[in-house]
Coordinates of C-alpha atoms in Angstrom, one line a residue:
M1 CA 126.6 128.3 158.9
P2 CA 125.0 125.6 156.1
N3 CA 121.4 124.7 155.2
L4 CA 121.2 121.4 157.1
S5 CA 117.1 121.6 155.9
R6 CA 115.9 118.7 154.0
S7 CA 114.3 119.0 150.2
P8 CA 111.4 117.5 149.7
S9 CA 112.6 115.1 147.9
D10 CA 114.2 114.0 150.2
N11 CA 111.6 113.2 152.2
I12 CA 109.3 111.4 149.3
Q13 CA 112.3 109.4 148.9
T14 CA 112.3 108.7 152.9
W15 CA 109.2 108.1 152.9
Y16 CA 109.2 105.7 150.0
G17 CA 111.6 103.9 151.7
E18 CA 109.1 103.6 155.2
A19 CA 106.4 102.9 153.1
E20 CA 108.5 100.0 151.2
K21 CA 110.0 98.5 154.4
A22 CA 106.6 98.6 156.0
R23 CA 104.6 96.9 153.8
Q24 CA 107.0 94.0 153.6
A25 CA 106.9 93.7 157.0
G26 CA 102.6 93.1 157.2
D27 CA 102.3 96.5 158.5
I28 CA 99.6 98.0 156.4
A29 CA 98.3 101.6 158.3
T30 CA 102.2 102.6 158.3
A31 CA 102.8 101.6 155.4
Q32 CA 99.5 103.9 154.4
A33 CA 100.4 106.5 156.4
A34 CA 104.2 107.2 154.3
V35 CA 102.3 106.8 150.7
E36 CA 99.8 109.7 152.5
R37 CA 102.9 111.9 153.1
I38 CA 104.4 111.5 149.8
L39 CA 100.6 112.7 148.0
E40 CA 100.9 115.4 150.2
Q41 CA 103.4 116.5 149.0
D42 CA 102.8 115.8 145.2
P43 CA 98.7 114.8 144.8
R44 CA 100.3 113.1 140.8
R45 CA 103.2 111.1 142.0
A46 CA 102.4 108.2 139.9
G47 CA 104.7 105.9 141.7
A48 CA 103.1 106.7 145.6
L49 CA 99.1 106.0 143.6
Y50 CA 100.7 103.2 142.1
L51 CA 101.6 101.5 145.6
H52 CA 98.5 102.9 147.2
G53 CA 96.5 100.1 145.0
L54 CA 99.1 97.5 145.8
L55 CA 98.2 98.2 149.7
A56 CA 94.5 98.5 149.0
L57 CA 95.0 94.7 146.6
D58 CA 97.0 93.9 149.7
S59 CA 94.5 94.5 152.3
N60 CA 91.6 92.3 149.8
Q61 CA 90.5 96.0 148.8
F62 CA 90.0 96.0 145.5
E63 CA 87.6 98.4 144.3
A64 CA 90.2 100.6 145.9
A65 CA 93.2 99.3 144.7
Q66 CA 91.2 99.6 141.1
S67 CA 90.8 103.0 141.7
W68 CA 94.3 104.0 142.9
V69 CA 96.0 102.4 140.1
E70 CA 94.1 103.8 137.5
R71 CA 95.2 107.5 139.0
A72 CA 98.5 106.0 138.7
I73 CA 98.0 105.2 134.9
E74 CA 97.0 108.3 133.9
V75 CA 100.0 110.7 135.0
H76 CA 102.2 107.7 133.8
P77 CA 101.2 104.5 131.9
H78 CA 104.0 102.6 133.1
L79 CA 103.5 98.7 132.1
D80 CA 103.7 97.5 135.5
F81 CA 100.5 99.3 136.2
Y82 CA 98.9 97.9 133.0
T83 CA 99.5 94.1 134.8
T84 CA 98.9 95.0 138.2
L85 CA 95.8 96.5 136.7
C86 CA 94.7 92.9 135.2
V87 CA 95.5 91.5 138.9
I88 CA 92.8 93.0 140.5
Q89 CA 90.2 93.1 137.7
L90 CA 90.2 89.8 138.0
K91 CA 90.4 89.5 141.1
L92 CA 86.9 91.4 140.9
N93 CA 86.1 88.9 138.1
A94 CA 85.6 92.0 135.4
Y95 CA 87.0 90.2 132.5
A96 CA 85.8 92.3 130.0
S97 CA 87.6 95.0 131.7
A98 CA 91.0 93.2 132.5
L99 CA 91.1 91.8 128.6
Q100 CA 90.3 95.8 127.6
T101 CA 93.8 96.8 129.9
A102 CA 95.7 94.4 128.8
R103 CA 94.7 95.2 125.5
Q104 CA 96.1 98.9 126.3
G105 CA 99.0 97.7 127.8
L106 CA 100.3 95.8 124.8
A107 CA 99.5 98.7 122.3
R108 CA 102.2 100.4 124.3
Q109 CA 104.3 97.4 124.3
P110 CA 103.2 94.3 122.4
D111 CA 105.9 91.7 123.0
S112 CA 105.0 92.0 127.4
I113 CA 104.6 88.5 128.0
G114 CA 102.6 88.9 130.9
L115 CA 100.0 91.3 129.4
R116 CA 99.5 88.6 126.7
F117 CA 98.8 86.4 129.2
Y118 CA 95.7 88.4 130.8
E119 CA 94.8 89.3 127.5
A120 CA 94.7 85.3 126.3
G121 CA 93.4 83.7 129.6
T122 CA 90.5 86.6 130.4
L123 CA 89.1 86.1 126.8
F124 CA 89.2 82.4 127.2
M125 CA 86.9 83.3 130.1
Q126 CA 84.0 85.4 128.5
G127 CA 84.3 82.5 126.3
F128 CA 86.4 84.0 123.2
L129 CA 88.2 80.5 122.5
D130 CA 89.3 81.5 118.9
D131 CA 90.5 84.4 119.9
A132 CA 92.1 83.4 123.1
A133 CA 94.0 80.6 121.1
V134 CA 95.2 83.5 118.6
S135 CA 96.8 85.0 121.4
Y136 CA 98.4 81.9 123.2
R137 CA 100.2 81.4 119.6
K138 CA 101.6 84.6 120.2
L139 CA 102.9 83.4 123.2
L140 CA 104.3 80.8 121.8
A141 CA 106.4 82.0 119.2
L142 CA 107.8 84.1 121.8
E143 CA 108.9 81.7 124.3
P144 CA 108.2 78.4 122.6
D145 CA 109.3 76.3 125.7
N146 CA 107.1 77.9 127.8
L147 CA 105.0 75.1 130.1
Q148 CA 102.1 77.3 130.7
V149 CA 101.9 78.9 127.4
L150 CA 101.9 75.0 126.1
A151 CA 99.2 73.6 129.4
N152 CA 96.7 76.6 127.9
L153 CA 96.6 76.4 124.4
G154 CA 96.2 72.6 124.5
V155 CA 93.3 73.4 127.0
V156 CA 91.7 75.9 124.8
A157 CA 92.7 73.5 121.8
Q158 CA 90.6 71.4 123.5
F159 CA 87.6 73.7 124.0
L160 CA 87.6 74.2 120.2
D161 CA 87.2 70.4 119.8
K162 CA 90.9 70.2 118.5
L163 CA 91.8 67.0 120.0
E164 CA 95.2 66.2 117.8
E165 CA 96.4 70.0 118.4
A166 CA 95.7 69.8 122.1
E167 CA 97.1 66.6 122.4
R168 CA 100.6 67.9 120.3
H169 CA 100.9 71.5 122.9
L170 CA 99.7 69.0 126.1
R171 CA 102.4 66.1 125.1
R172 CA 105.5 68.7 125.1
A173 CA 104.6 71.1 127.9
I174 CA 104.5 67.1 129.8
A175 CA 108.1 66.5 128.0
L176 CA 109.4 70.0 129.4
S177 CA 107.7 68.6 132.6
P178 CA 107.0 65.7 133.4
D179 CA 106.1 66.8 136.9
S180 CA 103.0 68.2 134.9
R181 CA 99.9 66.9 137.1
S182 CA 98.3 69.7 135.3
A183 CA 98.9 68.7 131.9
R184 CA 98.7 65.5 132.5
G185 CA 95.6 65.8 133.9
H186 CA 94.2 67.4 130.1
L187 CA 96.2 64.8 128.4
G188 CA 93.7 62.6 130.1
T189 CA 90.1 64.1 129.0
V190 CA 91.5 64.2 125.5
L191 CA 93.2 60.8 125.0
L192 CA 89.6 59.7 126.9
A193 CA 87.1 61.2 124.5
T194 CA 89.7 59.8 121.8
G195 CA 88.7 56.2 122.8
R196 CA 92.2 55.9 123.9
Y197 CA 91.0 54.2 127.2
E198 CA 93.8 52.6 128.5
E199 CA 96.8 55.8 128.7
G200 CA 93.7 58.1 129.3
W201 CA 92.8 56.5 132.7
L202 CA 96.2 56.5 133.9
C203 CA 96.8 59.8 133.1
Y204 CA 92.7 61.0 134.6
E205 CA 94.2 60.5 138.2
D206 CA 95.8 63.6 137.6
R207 CA 92.0 65.3 137.1
W208 CA 92.1 66.5 140.4
A209 CA 95.0 69.5 139.9
N210 CA 92.7 71.1 136.9
F211 CA 89.4 71.4 139.8
V212 CA 88.7 75.0 140.2
H213 CA 86.0 76.9 141.8
A214 CA 82.8 78.9 139.5
D215 CA 84.8 81.6 139.7
G216 CA 87.7 80.0 138.4
S217 CA 89.9 80.1 141.2
P218 CA 91.8 76.5 142.1
S219 CA 90.0 73.7 144.0
I220 CA 92.8 73.1 146.9
E221 CA 90.5 70.2 148.5
A222 CA 88.9 68.5 145.0
R223 CA 91.8 65.1 145.7
P224 CA 90.2 63.3 148.5
R225 CA 92.3 62.7 151.7
V226 CA 91.7 58.9 152.6
P227 CA 94.5 58.0 155.0
L228 CA 94.1 54.7 153.2
P229 CA 96.3 52.9 150.0
Q230 CA 94.7 53.5 146.7
W231 CA 93.1 50.0 145.5
R232 CA 94.3 50.7 141.2
G233 CA 93.6 46.9 140.6
E234 CA 96.0 44.3 142.1
R235 CA 94.6 41.6 144.1
P236 CA 92.8 42.3 147.1
E237 CA 94.5 40.1 149.3
S238 CA 97.4 42.0 149.0
V239 CA 95.9 44.9 150.5
I240 CA 94.0 43.5 153.6
R241 CA 96.0 45.4 156.4
A242 CA 98.4 43.7 158.9
E243 CA 95.9 43.9 161.7
H244 CA 93.0 42.3 160.1
D245 CA 92.3 38.5 159.7
P246 CA 92.8 37.8 156.2
A247 CA 89.7 35.1 155.9
R248 CA 87.8 37.9 156.2
G249 CA 88.5 39.0 152.9
A250 CA 89.5 42.6 152.1
R251 CA 87.2 45.8 151.8
L252 CA 86.9 48.6 149.2
L253 CA 86.2 52.2 150.6
V254 CA 84.6 54.4 147.3
V255 CA 85.1 57.5 148.0
P256 CA 82.3 59.7 145.7
E257 CA 83.9 62.8 143.7
Q258 CA 82.7 65.4 141.5
G259 CA 78.6 65.2 140.4
H260 CA 76.1 63.4 140.3
G261 CA 75.9 62.6 137.6
D262 CA 79.4 60.9 137.9
S263 CA 78.0 59.4 140.9
L264 CA 75.1 57.6 138.5
Q265 CA 77.5 56.9 135.8
F266 CA 80.1 55.0 137.6
V267 CA 78.2 53.2 140.4
R268 CA 78.0 50.5 137.9
Y269 CA 81.1 49.2 138.7
L270 CA 80.3 48.7 142.7
P271 CA 78.4 45.0 141.7
L272 CA 82.1 44.0 139.8
A273 CA 84.7 45.5 143.0
L274 CA 82.1 42.7 145.6
E275 CA 83.1 40.1 143.2
R276 CA 87.3 41.0 144.3
F277 CA 86.2 42.0 148.3
S278 CA 84.6 40.5 150.8
Q279 CA 82.7 44.3 151.5
V280 CA 82.6 47.5 149.1
G281 CA 81.5 50.9 150.8
L282 CA 80.5 53.9 149.4
I283 CA 80.1 57.4 150.8
C284 CA 77.0 58.8 149.5
P285 CA 75.7 61.5 149.0
P286 CA 72.1 61.8 151.4
S287 CA 70.1 62.6 147.5
L288 CA 71.5 58.9 146.0
R289 CA 71.5 56.9 149.8
R290 CA 67.6 56.0 149.0
L291 CA 68.3 55.1 144.9
F292 CA 71.7 53.1 145.7
E293 CA 70.2 51.2 148.6
E294 CA 67.1 50.0 146.8
S295 CA 68.7 49.7 143.5
L296 CA 71.9 47.6 144.6
C297 CA 72.3 47.0 148.0
S298 CA 69.1 45.3 148.6
R299 CA 70.6 42.8 145.0
W300 CA 74.3 42.5 147.1
P301 CA 74.2 42.8 150.7
G302 CA 78.1 43.0 150.8
L303 CA 77.8 46.5 149.4
V304 CA 77.1 49.3 152.0
M305 CA 76.1 53.2 152.0
L306 CA 78.0 55.7 154.4
D307 CA 76.5 58.7 155.3
D308 CA 80.8 59.5 156.3
G309 CA 82.9 56.5 155.8
L310 CA 85.9 58.6 156.6
S311 CA 85.2 58.6 160.2
A312 CA 85.6 54.6 160.5
L313 CA 88.4 53.9 158.9
D314 CA 89.9 50.5 160.5
H315 CA 86.9 48.8 158.8
W316 CA 88.4 49.1 155.9
D317 CA 91.8 47.9 153.8
C318 CA 91.5 50.5 150.6
H319 CA 90.0 52.7 149.0
C320 CA 89.0 54.1 145.6
S321 CA 88.1 57.0 143.9
M322 CA 84.7 56.9 142.0
M323 CA 86.0 57.8 138.5
S324 CA 89.2 56.0 139.2
L325 CA 87.1 52.3 139.4
P326 CA 87.0 52.3 135.4
M327 CA 91.4 52.4 135.8
A328 CA 91.6 49.3 138.5
F329 CA 89.3 47.7 136.1
G330 CA 90.7 48.2 133.0
T331 CA 88.1 49.8 131.5
R332 CA 88.9 49.5 127.3
L333 CA 86.3 50.6 124.7
N334 CA 85.4 46.7 124.0
N335 CA 84.7 46.0 127.8
V336 CA 82.8 48.8 128.6
P337 CA 80.6 47.4 131.5
A338 CA 76.9 48.6 130.4
A339 CA 75.2 46.0 130.8
M340 CA 71.5 47.8 131.5
P341 CA 69.6 48.5 134.0
Y342 CA 71.7 48.9 137.1
L343 CA 69.0 51.4 139.3
F344 CA 65.6 51.0 139.2
A345 CA 62.6 52.8 140.9
D346 CA 60.2 50.8 143.4
P347 CA 57.6 50.1 142.0
A348 CA 55.3 51.5 144.1
R349 CA 56.3 54.9 144.7
A350 CA 56.4 54.5 140.3
A351 CA 52.8 53.7 140.9
L352 CA 52.0 56.3 142.8
W353 CA 53.9 58.3 139.3
H354 CA 51.2 56.4 137.7
A355 CA 48.4 57.6 138.8
K356 CA 49.0 61.0 139.0
L357 CA 49.8 60.4 134.6
A358 CA 46.7 58.8 134.3
A359 CA 44.5 60.8 135.8
L360 CA 45.8 63.6 133.4
P361 CA 43.7 64.9 129.8
D362 CA 44.6 62.6 126.6
P363 CA 46.2 59.4 128.8
G364 CA 47.3 57.8 126.1
L365 CA 50.0 60.5 124.5
P366 CA 53.2 59.7 124.3
C367 CA 55.1 60.9 127.8
V368 CA 58.6 62.7 127.3
G369 CA 60.9 64.2 130.4
V370 CA 63.0 67.2 129.1
V371 CA 65.8 68.9 131.3
W372 CA 67.5 72.0 129.6
A373 CA 69.8 72.9 131.7
G374 CA 72.1 72.0 134.8
G375 CA 72.8 72.9 138.0
D376 CA 76.4 74.9 138.0
A377 CA 75.2 78.5 137.6
N378 CA 78.6 80.4 136.4
T379 CA 80.6 77.7 134.8
M380 CA 81.7 77.6 131.4
G381 CA 80.3 73.4 131.0
D382 CA 77.7 74.5 132.6
K383 CA 76.8 78.2 130.5
E384 CA 77.7 75.6 127.2
R385 CA 75.4 72.6 127.7
S386 CA 72.5 74.6 128.9
L387 CA 70.1 76.2 127.4
M388 CA 67.9 79.1 128.2
P389 CA 64.4 78.8 128.6
A390 CA 63.6 80.6 125.9
Q391 CA 65.4 78.3 122.9
I392 CA 64.2 74.9 124.7
A393 CA 60.6 76.5 123.9
P394 CA 59.7 75.7 120.3
L395 CA 60.4 72.5 121.4
L396 CA 58.1 72.6 124.4
A397 CA 55.8 74.2 121.9
L398 CA 55.1 70.9 120.2
R399 CA 51.7 69.2 120.2
D400 CA 51.0 65.7 120.7
I401 CA 53.8 65.7 122.9
R402 CA 53.0 65.5 126.9
W403 CA 55.7 67.3 128.5
I404 CA 57.2 66.5 132.1
S405 CA 59.2 68.0 133.6
L406 CA 62.7 67.1 135.0
Q407 CA 64.5 70.4 136.0
K408 CA 65.2 71.4 139.4
T409 CA 66.8 74.3 139.6
D410 CA 67.4 77.3 142.1
N411 CA 67.9 79.9 139.4
P412 CA 65.4 81.6 138.3
A413 CA 67.2 82.3 134.8
K414 CA 67.0 78.6 134.5
R415 CA 63.2 78.3 134.6
A416 CA 60.7 78.0 131.9
D417 CA 58.8 80.8 130.6
A418 CA 54.9 81.7 131.4
A419 CA 53.8 79.7 127.5
S420 CA 55.9 76.9 128.3
E421 CA 55.1 76.3 131.7
A422 CA 51.6 76.2 130.1
R423 CA 52.7 73.2 128.1
L424 CA 54.9 71.7 130.9
T425 CA 53.4 69.0 133.4
D426 CA 55.9 70.3 136.4
W427 CA 55.8 68.4 139.6
M428 CA 59.7 68.8 140.6
D429 CA 58.3 70.4 143.5
E430 CA 57.0 67.2 144.9
V431 CA 60.6 65.3 143.6
T432 CA 62.7 65.1 147.2
D433 CA 66.3 63.1 145.9
F434 CA 66.5 60.6 142.8
A435 CA 64.9 58.2 144.1
D436 CA 61.7 60.2 143.1
T437 CA 62.8 61.2 140.1
A438 CA 63.4 56.9 138.7
A439 CA 59.7 56.6 140.2
L440 CA 59.1 59.5 138.1
I441 CA 61.1 58.4 134.7
E442 CA 59.9 55.1 135.2
N443 CA 56.5 55.7 133.7
L444 CA 58.0 58.0 130.3
D445 CA 58.7 56.9 127.1
L446 CA 61.0 59.0 126.3
V447 CA 64.1 61.3 128.4
I448 CA 65.1 64.6 126.2
A449 CA 68.4 66.3 128.5
V450 CA 71.3 68.6 128.3
D451 CA 74.6 66.8 130.1
T452 CA 73.2 65.9 133.7
S453 CA 72.8 63.7 136.1
V454 CA 68.8 63.1 135.3
A455 CA 70.1 61.7 131.4
H456 CA 72.5 59.4 133.6
L457 CA 69.9 58.3 135.8
A458 CA 67.1 57.9 132.9
A459 CA 70.0 55.3 130.8
A460 CA 71.2 53.4 134.2
M461 CA 68.0 52.5 134.3
G462 CA 67.8 51.4 130.7
K463 CA 65.0 54.0 129.3
P464 CA 65.7 55.6 125.8
V465 CA 67.3 59.0 126.7
W466 CA 68.3 61.6 124.0
L467 CA 71.5 63.6 125.3
L468 CA 71.5 67.5 123.5
N469 CA 75.1 67.8 123.5
R470 CA 77.0 70.7 123.2
F471 CA 79.7 71.2 121.0
A472 CA 83.4 69.6 122.0
G473 CA 80.5 67.8 125.0
C474 CA 82.0 65.7 128.3
W475 CA 84.6 62.9 127.5
R476 CA 82.4 60.3 127.9
W477 CA 80.6 60.7 124.8
L478 CA 83.2 60.4 122.4
R479 CA 83.9 62.3 119.2
E480 CA 81.4 61.6 115.7
R481 CA 79.4 59.2 116.8
D482 CA 75.3 59.4 118.1
D483 CA 75.6 56.2 120.4
S484 CA 77.3 55.4 123.6
P485 CA 79.5 52.1 124.8
W486 CA 78.5 53.7 128.3
Y487 CA 74.4 53.5 127.9
P488 CA 73.1 51.6 124.8
T489 CA 69.6 53.5 124.7
I490 CA 70.9 56.8 124.9
R491 CA 71.1 59.0 121.5
L492 CA 73.5 62.0 121.1
F493 CA 72.0 64.8 119.1
N494 CA 75.5 66.7 118.7
Q495 CA 76.4 70.2 117.8
R496 CA 78.5 71.1 115.0
Q497 CA 78.6 74.8 115.7
R498 CA 79.2 75.9 119.4
G499 CA 76.4 77.4 120.4
D500 CA 73.9 76.6 118.0
W501 CA 71.3 74.4 119.7
D502 CA 68.9 75.2 116.7
E503 CA 69.8 72.4 114.5
V504 CA 69.9 70.1 117.0
L505 CA 66.2 70.6 118.0
T506 CA 65.6 70.5 114.9
H507 CA 66.8 67.4 114.3
V508 CA 64.8 66.1 117.6
A509 CA 61.8 67.6 116.3
T510 CA 61.9 65.2 113.2
A511 CA 63.2 62.1 115.6
L512 CA 60.3 63.1 117.3
Q513 CA 57.6 62.8 114.8
Q514 CA 59.3 59.4 113.1
Q515 CA 58.8 58.0 116.7
F516 CA 55.3 59.7 118.2
V517 CA 53.5 61.5 115.7
P518 CA 51.1 60.3 113.0
Q519 CA 52.4 60.0 109.8
D520 CA 48.7 61.3 108.1
G521 CA 50.1 65.1 108.9
R522 CA 46.7 66.7 109.5
P523 CA 46.2 69.9 110.9
H524 CA 45.3 70.2 114.4
P525 CA 41.8 71.4 114.9
T526 CA 43.6 74.7 116.9
G527 CA 45.6 75.7 113.7
K528 CA 48.4 75.1 115.3
P529 CA 51.3 73.3 113.8
T530 CA 52.0 69.6 114.4
L531 CA 55.8 67.9 115.2
R532 CA 55.3 66.6 111.3
Q533 CA 55.2 69.6 109.6
L534 CA 57.1 72.0 112.6
A535 CA 59.9 70.1 112.2
A536 CA 59.8 69.7 107.9
S537 CA 59.8 73.6 107.8
A538 CA 62.7 74.0 110.5
Q539 CA 60.9 76.8 112.3
F540 CA 63.7 76.7 115.2
H541 CA 64.9 80.1 115.5
T542 CA 66.2 80.5 118.8
G543 CA 69.5 82.5 119.0
N544 CA 72.7 82.3 120.2
L545 CA 71.1 83.7 123.8

């Protein structure tokens, strides 16, 4: 009689089929059991090791998935294994490892589109922008009409401050796919940075397509979901809802977005909106509520601050997101609403801070507020705009200035070191909201800050602000200028090279001695150098920490 027993190879193929069928059905346990039977027969079966890794990836067991796929690569370095390992390592935020994996795979197959994508993306995420641009250009040579490559290269060029190149790639992407909201959103920031506001605001309406969380994942809920028509600048009477009495006038609901600095900058439009609408409401974060009520609602009773305007939509006729207001008002460089101040400190509250400052030694010293870091700990933008405590320390060491901390952070890495703390007057633990911050700022001669909400607040109050502006900074500060159409009292100190704060701080020190320090240059009794002497010798060598 013939031998009817199955060979081990037949069994393995059957188990493979069972595993794949179970995986497609979402039955991970059954699939794993089939894979384990294969590995009992053949512990170095590369396909089974890889499939085990895929099952772990399906279960969000990323460390286990990485281990299984790495074992598969040891047995058989298949290109798909490298690609999947990159995916797993990106899930683990292990960008350096993902870059290494991508390059190991590219060494075997240099024209791999997938691995080149991961190489370029991980380089970008780690801030290696020049190398990322090279990698994306290699991709573009392989696929000249790849929409994602064009869009990503446009973004990298924008970070490198190569705005003409960025615009060229983004417009090419839009030409290939006119519905690409992401490319249009990025093009909007390029156009705004170059002062082309007419087209820029229109493209900027697609900004939400590019919002991400700190870990780089898309922020799906970024765009406000408001079941009211958006006001885009049309005649208010045309948007009055049918069930509302036209005699009462149209009412506009303004929805905040992005950060506190954006609200502080664009809240200037609310009184302008009130010239067109009978009532304007703003859904207002608690930290801004008291400041806006005291500065705006007390002067314009038609403005109202709301805790949650979305729960009473019947009251409103239309809505507008805060940063869509410039588009609705047709804002151009020559008509930016820049009448200052539009935010104010409460006089009684400001008087309390004045008394505290007056009680300090040497009451005649100029009082300069300082903010050296932003609040978004893990984003690329925050890392580039923020200084580490060691980097700002040389500035705080300058004498003849009373340094007032306006820094608010829960991140220990951003707090001043012990030496700087000794030179700072820090009352920020007593500050509960922006109304308190405004009252403290009211008593200062100058605010020096990186690109944060405090800079916007001080400038909106009409205070002199020196902005420490990162290389290829935010679109709102434009390019190649040291002033701003948005704030007449802001002076920009721009990085000319990415990460080089030394030159910026040296220029700030020079400006400080010109503004505040007597010109006799006499040495300090303790032997410490004066501002004048420090600025002259450019003793700012903090390093790119």
